[in-house]
mmCIF file of C-alpha atoms and ligand atoms in Angstrom:
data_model
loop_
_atom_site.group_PDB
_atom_site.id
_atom_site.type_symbol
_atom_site.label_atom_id
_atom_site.label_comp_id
_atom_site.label_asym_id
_atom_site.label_seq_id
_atom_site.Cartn_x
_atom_site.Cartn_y
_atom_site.Cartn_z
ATOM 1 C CA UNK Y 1 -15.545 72.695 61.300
ATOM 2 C CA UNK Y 2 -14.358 76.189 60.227
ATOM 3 C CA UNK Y 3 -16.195 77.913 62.209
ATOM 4 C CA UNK Y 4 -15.925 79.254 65.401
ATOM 5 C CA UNK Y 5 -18.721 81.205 66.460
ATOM 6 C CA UNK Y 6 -22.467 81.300 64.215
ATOM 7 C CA UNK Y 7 -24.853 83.647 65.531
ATOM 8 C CA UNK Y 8 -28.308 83.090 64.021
ATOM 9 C CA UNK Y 9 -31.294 85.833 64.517
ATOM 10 C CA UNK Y 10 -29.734 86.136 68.285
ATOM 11 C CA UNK Y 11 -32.725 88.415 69.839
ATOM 12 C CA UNK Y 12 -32.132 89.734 73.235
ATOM 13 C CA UNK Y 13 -34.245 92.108 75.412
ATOM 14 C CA UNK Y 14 -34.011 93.975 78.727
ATOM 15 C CA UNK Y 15 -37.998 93.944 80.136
ATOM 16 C CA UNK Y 16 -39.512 95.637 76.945
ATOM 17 C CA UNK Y 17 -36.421 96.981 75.367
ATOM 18 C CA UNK Y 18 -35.170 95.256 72.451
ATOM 19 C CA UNK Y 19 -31.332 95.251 72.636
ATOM 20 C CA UNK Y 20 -30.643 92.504 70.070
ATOM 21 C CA UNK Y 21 -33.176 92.268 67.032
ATOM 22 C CA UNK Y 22 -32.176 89.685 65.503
ATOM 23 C CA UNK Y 23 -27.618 89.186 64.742
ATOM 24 C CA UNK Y 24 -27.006 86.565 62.271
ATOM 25 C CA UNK Y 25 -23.302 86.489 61.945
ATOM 26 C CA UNK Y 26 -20.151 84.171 61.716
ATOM 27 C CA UNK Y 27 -16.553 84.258 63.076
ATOM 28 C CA UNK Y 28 -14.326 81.642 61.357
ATOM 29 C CA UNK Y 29 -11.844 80.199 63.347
ATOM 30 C CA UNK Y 30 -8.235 81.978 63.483
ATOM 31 C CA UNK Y 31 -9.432 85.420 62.513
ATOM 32 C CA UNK Y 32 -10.148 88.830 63.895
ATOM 33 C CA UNK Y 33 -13.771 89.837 64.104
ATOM 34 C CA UNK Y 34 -13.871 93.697 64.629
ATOM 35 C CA UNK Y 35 -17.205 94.991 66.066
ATOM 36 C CA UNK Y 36 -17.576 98.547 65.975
ATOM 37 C CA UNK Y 37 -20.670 100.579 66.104
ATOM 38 C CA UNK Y 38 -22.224 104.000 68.548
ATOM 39 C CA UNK Y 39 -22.637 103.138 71.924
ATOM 40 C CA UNK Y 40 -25.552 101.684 73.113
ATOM 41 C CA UNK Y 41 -26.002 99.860 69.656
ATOM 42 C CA UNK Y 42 -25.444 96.129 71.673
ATOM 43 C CA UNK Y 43 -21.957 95.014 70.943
ATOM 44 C CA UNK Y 44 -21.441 94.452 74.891
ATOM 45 C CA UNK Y 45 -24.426 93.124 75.337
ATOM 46 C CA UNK Y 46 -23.633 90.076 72.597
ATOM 47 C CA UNK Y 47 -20.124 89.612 73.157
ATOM 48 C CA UNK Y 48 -21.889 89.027 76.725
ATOM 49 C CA UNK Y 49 -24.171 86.652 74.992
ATOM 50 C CA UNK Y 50 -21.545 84.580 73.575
ATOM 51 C CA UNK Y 51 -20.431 83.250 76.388
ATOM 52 C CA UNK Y 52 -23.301 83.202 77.986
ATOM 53 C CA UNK Y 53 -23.191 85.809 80.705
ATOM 54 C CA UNK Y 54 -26.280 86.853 78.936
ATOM 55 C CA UNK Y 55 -29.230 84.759 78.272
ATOM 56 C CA UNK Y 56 -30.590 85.255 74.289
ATOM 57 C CA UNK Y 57 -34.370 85.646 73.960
ATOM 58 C CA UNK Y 58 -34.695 83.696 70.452
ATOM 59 C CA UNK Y 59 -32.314 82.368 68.185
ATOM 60 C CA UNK Y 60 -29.804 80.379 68.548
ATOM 61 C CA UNK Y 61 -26.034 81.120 69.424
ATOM 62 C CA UNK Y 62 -23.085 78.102 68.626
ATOM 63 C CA UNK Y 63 -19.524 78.281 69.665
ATOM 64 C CA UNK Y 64 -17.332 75.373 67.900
ATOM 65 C CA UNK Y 65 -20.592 74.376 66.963
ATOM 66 C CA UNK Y 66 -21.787 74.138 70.355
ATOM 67 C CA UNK Y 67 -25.159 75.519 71.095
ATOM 68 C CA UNK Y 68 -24.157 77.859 74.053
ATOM 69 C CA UNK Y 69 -26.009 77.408 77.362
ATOM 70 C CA UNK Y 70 -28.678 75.089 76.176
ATOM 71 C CA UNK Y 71 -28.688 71.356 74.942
ATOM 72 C CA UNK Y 72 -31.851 70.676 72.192
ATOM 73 C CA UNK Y 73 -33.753 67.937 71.696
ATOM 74 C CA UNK Y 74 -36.111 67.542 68.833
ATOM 75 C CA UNK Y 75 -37.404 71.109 68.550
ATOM 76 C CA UNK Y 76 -37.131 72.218 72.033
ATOM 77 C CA UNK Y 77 -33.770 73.925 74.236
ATOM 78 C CA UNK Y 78 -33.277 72.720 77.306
ATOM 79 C CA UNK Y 79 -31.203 75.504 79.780
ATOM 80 C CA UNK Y 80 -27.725 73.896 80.656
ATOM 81 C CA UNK Y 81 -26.948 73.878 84.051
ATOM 82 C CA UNK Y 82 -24.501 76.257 85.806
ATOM 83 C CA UNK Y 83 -21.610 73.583 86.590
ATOM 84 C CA UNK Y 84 -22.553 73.140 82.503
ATOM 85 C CA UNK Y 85 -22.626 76.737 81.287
ATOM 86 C CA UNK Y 86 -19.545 77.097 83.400
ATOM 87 C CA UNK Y 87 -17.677 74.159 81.563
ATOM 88 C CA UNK Y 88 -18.520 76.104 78.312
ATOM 89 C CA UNK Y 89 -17.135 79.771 79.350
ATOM 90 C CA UNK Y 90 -14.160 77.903 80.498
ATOM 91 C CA UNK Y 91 -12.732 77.929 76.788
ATOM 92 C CA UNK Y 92 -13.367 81.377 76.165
ATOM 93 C CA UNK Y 93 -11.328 84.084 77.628
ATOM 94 C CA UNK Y 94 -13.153 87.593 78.098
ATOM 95 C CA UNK Y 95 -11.302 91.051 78.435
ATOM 96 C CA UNK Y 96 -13.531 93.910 79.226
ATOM 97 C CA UNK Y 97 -12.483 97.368 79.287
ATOM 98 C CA UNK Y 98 -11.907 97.629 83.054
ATOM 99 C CA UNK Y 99 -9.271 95.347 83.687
ATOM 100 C CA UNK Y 100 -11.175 93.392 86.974
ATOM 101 C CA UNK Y 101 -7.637 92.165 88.470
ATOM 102 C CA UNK Y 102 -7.646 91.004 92.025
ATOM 103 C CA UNK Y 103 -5.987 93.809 93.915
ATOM 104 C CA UNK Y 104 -4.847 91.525 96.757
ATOM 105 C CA UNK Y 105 -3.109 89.581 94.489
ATOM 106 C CA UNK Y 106 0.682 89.887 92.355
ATOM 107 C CA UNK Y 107 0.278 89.900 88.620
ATOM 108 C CA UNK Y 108 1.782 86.236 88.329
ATOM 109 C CA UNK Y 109 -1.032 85.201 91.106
ATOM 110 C CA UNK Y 110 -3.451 86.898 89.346
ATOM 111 C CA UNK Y 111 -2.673 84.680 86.124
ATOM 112 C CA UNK Y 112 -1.960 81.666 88.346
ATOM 113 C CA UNK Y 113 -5.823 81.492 89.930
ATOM 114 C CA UNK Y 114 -8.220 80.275 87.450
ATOM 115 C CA UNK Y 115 -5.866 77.107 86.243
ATOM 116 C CA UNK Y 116 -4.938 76.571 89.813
ATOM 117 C CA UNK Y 117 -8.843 76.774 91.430
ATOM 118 C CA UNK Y 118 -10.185 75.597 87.933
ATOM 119 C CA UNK Y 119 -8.358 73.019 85.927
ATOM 120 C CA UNK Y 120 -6.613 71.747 89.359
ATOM 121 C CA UNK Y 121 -3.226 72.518 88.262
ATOM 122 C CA UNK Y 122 -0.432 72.441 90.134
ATOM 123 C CA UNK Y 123 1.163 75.423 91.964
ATOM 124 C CA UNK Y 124 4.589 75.205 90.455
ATOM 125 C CA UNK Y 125 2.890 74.521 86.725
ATOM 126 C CA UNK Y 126 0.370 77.372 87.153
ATOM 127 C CA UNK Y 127 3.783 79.534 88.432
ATOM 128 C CA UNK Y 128 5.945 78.463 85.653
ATOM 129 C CA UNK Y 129 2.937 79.102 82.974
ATOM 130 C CA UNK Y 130 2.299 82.448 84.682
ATOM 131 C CA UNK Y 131 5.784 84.003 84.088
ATOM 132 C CA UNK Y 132 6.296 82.479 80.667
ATOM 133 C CA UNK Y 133 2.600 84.198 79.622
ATOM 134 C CA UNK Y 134 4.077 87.354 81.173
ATOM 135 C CA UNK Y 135 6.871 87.399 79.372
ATOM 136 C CA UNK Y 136 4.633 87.184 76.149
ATOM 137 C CA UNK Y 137 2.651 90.063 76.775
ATOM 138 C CA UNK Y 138 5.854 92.591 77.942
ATOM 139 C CA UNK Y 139 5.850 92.288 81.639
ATOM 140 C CA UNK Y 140 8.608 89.184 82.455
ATOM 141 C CA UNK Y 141 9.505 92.232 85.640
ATOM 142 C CA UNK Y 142 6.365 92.888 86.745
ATOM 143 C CA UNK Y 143 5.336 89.312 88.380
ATOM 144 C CA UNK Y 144 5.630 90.504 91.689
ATOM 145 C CA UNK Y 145 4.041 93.616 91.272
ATOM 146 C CA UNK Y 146 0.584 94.009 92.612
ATOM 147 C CA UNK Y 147 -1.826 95.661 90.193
ATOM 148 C CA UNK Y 148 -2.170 99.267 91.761
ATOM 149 C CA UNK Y 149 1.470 98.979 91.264
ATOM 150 C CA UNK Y 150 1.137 99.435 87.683
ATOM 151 C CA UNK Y 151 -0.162 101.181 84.803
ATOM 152 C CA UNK Y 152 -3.524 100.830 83.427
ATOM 153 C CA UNK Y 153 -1.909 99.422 80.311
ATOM 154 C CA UNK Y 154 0.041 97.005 82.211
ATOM 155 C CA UNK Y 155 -2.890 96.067 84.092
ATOM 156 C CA UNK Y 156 -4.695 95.168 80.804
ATOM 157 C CA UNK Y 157 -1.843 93.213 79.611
ATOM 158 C CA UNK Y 158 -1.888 91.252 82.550
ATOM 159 C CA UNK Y 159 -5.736 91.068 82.104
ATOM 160 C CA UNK Y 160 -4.773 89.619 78.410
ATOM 161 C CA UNK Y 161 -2.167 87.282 80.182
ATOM 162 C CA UNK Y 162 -5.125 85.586 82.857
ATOM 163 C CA UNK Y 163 -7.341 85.164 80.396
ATOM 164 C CA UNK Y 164 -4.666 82.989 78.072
ATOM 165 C CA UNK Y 165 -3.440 81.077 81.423
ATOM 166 C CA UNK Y 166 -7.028 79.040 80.412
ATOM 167 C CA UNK Y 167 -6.044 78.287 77.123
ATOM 168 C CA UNK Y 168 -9.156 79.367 75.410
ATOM 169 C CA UNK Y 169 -10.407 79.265 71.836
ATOM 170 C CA UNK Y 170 -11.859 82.258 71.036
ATOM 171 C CA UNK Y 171 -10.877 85.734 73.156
ATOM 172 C CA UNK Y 172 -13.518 88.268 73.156
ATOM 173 C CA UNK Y 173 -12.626 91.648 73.839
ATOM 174 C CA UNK Y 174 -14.868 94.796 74.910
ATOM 175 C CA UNK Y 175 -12.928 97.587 74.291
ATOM 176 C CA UNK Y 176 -9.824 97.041 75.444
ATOM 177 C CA UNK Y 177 -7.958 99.974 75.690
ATOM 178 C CA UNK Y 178 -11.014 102.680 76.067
ATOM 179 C CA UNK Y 179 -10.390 103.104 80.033
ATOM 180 C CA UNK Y 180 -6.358 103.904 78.656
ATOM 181 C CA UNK Y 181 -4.309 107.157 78.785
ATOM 182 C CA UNK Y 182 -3.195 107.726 74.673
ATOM 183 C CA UNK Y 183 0.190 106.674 75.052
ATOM 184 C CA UNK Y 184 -0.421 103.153 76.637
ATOM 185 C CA UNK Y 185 -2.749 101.915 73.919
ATOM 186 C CA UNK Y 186 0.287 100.980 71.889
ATOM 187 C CA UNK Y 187 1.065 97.831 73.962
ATOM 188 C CA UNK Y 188 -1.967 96.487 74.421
ATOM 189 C CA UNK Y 189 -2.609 96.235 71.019
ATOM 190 C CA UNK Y 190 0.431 94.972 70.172
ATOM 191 C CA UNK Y 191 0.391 92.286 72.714
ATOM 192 C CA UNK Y 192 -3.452 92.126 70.363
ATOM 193 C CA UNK Y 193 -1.716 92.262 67.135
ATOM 194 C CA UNK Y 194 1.072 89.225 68.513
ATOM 195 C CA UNK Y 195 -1.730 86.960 69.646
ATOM 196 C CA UNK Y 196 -3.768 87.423 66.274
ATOM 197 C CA UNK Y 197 -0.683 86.153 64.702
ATOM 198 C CA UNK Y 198 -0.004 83.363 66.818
ATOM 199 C CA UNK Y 199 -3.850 82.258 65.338
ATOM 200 C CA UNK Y 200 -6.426 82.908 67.957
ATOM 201 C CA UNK Y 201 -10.016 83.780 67.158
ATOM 202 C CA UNK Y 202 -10.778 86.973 68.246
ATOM 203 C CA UNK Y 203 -13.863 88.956 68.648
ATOM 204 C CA UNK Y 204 -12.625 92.389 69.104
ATOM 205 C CA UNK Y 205 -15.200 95.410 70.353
ATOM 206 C CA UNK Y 206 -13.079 98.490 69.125
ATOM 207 C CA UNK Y 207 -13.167 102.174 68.514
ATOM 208 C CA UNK Y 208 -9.564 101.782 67.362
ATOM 209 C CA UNK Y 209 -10.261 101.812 63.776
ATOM 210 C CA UNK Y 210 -6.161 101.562 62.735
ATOM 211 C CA UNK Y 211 -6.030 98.382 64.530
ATOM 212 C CA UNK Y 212 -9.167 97.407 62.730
ATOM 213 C CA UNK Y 213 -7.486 98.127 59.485
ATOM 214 C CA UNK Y 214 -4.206 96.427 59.942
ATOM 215 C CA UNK Y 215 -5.206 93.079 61.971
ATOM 216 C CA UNK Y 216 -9.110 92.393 61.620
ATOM 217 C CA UNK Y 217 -10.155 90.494 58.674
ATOM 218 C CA UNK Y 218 -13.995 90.865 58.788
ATOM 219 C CA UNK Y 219 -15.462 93.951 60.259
ATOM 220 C CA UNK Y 220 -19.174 94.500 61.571
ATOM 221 C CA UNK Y 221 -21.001 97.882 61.914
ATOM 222 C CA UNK Y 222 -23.784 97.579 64.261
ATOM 223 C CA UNK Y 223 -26.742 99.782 64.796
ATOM 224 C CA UNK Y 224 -29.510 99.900 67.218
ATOM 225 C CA UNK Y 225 -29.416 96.036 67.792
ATOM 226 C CA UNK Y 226 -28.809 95.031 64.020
ATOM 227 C CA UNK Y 227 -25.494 94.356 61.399
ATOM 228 C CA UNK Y 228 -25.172 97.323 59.625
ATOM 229 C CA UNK Y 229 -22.752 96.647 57.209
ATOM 230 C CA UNK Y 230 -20.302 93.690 57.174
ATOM 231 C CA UNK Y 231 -17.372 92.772 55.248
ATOM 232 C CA UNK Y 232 -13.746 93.224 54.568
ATOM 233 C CA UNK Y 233 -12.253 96.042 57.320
ATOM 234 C CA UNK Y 234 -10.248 97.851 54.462
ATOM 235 C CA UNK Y 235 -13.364 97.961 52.025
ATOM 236 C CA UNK Y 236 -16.095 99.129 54.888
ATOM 237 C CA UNK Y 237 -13.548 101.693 56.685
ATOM 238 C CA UNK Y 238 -12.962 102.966 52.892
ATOM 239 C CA UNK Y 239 -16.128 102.826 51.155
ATOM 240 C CA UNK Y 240 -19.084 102.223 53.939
ATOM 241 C CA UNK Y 241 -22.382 101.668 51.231
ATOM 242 C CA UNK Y 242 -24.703 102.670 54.113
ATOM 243 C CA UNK Y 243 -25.696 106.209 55.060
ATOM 244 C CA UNK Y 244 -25.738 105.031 59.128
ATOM 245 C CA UNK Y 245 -21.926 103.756 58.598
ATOM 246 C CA UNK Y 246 -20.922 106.098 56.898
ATOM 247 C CA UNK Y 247 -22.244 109.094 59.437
ATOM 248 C CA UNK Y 248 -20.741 107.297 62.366
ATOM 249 C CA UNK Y 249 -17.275 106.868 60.538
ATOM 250 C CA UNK Y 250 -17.143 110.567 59.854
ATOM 251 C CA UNK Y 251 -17.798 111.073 63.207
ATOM 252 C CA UNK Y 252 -14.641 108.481 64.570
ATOM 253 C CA UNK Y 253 -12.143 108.540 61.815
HETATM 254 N N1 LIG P 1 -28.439 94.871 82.194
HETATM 255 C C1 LIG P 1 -29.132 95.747 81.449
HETATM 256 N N2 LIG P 1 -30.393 96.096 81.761
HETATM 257 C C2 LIG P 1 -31.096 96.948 80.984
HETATM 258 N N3 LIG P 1 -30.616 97.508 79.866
HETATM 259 C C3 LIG P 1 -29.376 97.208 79.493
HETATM 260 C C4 LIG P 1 -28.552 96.307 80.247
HETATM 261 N N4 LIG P 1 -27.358 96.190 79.622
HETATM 262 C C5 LIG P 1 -27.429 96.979 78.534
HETATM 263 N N5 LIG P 1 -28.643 97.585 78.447
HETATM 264 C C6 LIG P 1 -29.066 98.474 77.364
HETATM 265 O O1 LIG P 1 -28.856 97.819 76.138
HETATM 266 C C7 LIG P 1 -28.425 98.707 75.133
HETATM 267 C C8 LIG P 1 -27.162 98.200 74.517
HETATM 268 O O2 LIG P 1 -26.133 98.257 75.465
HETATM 269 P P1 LIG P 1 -24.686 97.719 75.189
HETATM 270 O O3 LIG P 1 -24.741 96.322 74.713
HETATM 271 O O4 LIG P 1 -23.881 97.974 76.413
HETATM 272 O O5 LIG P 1 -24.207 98.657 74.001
HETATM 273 P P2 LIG P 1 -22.752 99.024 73.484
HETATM 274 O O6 LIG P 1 -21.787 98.061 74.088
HETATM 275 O O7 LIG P 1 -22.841 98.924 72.006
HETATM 276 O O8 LIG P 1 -22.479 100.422 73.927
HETATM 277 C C9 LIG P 1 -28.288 100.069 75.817
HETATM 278 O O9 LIG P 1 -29.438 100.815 75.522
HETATM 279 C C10 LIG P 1 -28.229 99.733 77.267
HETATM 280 O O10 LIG P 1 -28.749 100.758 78.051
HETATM 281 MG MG1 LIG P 2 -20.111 98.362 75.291
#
């Protein structure tokens, strides 16, 4: 199984609005998946709907080719339960543009919590693990810190560092470095650019078009609730074939 996550006619309204009309779309495992796309066109709304924290309206949504948050039986889907959905989202880490860090809490407890209160590991394991992911992303000195201690990039790299303390299979990030001052983009995707290497599947939410270029391998425009444009990052940045990409690229690039 190649693929990671297959989106099929994923449909997703809020009361009569139609957010979602209808993604079909595939992320093979190991690569970058850039979304990009004007606000308000849905890419939050079904990164939220891969794992889950959004229920889908029709279609049908698979991650490792499991159908996420319902089991089916002949024709029908049956809602998993919470404890269920729960043991699903557990693989899959999520970064969102504010960095949601405890504040009560160092950086190295931060990354510590979720494989201490979730998996059940042990203290000194979760510690050890903790410092070595810090290290990875750049901040070995800043276990101690607490997060209002440091910088907004920092905080995100720590952000990056919790989420990989659960040893997920696909990241999904909502635009990472938007809440960022200029010069503290850099790191974070970096620390992006590293972990892309290392293999992970990535779905990647991004007005950061350069990092788009250089690490993504597929890229998706999306629209008013629909793919656009798909394809190679280089070829749709370059030469977008549809009038909507092409207007919003003149606008960002
Ligand atoms: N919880 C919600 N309730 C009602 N409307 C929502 C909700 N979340 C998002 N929307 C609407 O869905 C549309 C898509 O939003 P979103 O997925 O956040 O877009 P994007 O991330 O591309 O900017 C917007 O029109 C937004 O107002
Ligand atoms: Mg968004």
């Amino acid at each position: 199984m190649s693929v990671m996550v297959k989106s099929e006619g994923v449909h997703k309204s809020y009361g009569s609005v139609e957010v979602l009309k209808g993604i079909d779309l595939e992320v093979r495992k190991g690569e970058v998946f850039c979304l990009i796309g004007p606000s308000g066109s849905g890419k939050s709304t079904f990164l939220r709907c891969i794992n889950h924290l959004e229920k889908i309206n029709a279609g049908r949504l698979y991650v490792d080719g499991e159908l996420v948050g319902y089991r089916q039986k002949g024709d029908k889907l049956y809602e998993l339960k919470d404890s269920e959905v729960a043991l699903q989202r557990r693989d899959i880490g999520m970064v969102f543009q504010r960095f949601n860090l405890f504040p009560h809490m160092t950086a190295a407890e931060n990354v510590m919590e979720a494989p201490i209160q979730v998996k059940g590991v042990s203290k000194a394991a979760a510690k050890e693990r903790a410092h070595h992911l810090l290290e990875r992303v750049g901040l070995g000195d800043k276990a101690r810190n607490y997060p209002a201690q440091l910088s907004g990039g920092q905080q995100q790299r720590v952000a990056i560092a919790r989420a990989l303390a659960m040893d997920p299979k696909l990241m999904l990030f909502d635009e990472p470095t938007s809440a960022l001052d200029p010069e503290l983009v850099g790191d974070v995707l970096d620390v992006m650019r590293d972990l892309a290497e290392s293999g992970m599947t990535m779905v990647v939410v991004t007005h950061e078009m350069g990092f788009a270029r250089e690490v993504g391998d597929n890229l998706v425009f999306m629209d008013g609730g629909v793919v656009v444009e798909s394809g190679d990052p280089r070829e749709v940045l370059n030469n977008p074939r549809h009038e909507r990409t092409q207007s919003f690229l003149s606008k960002v690039l």
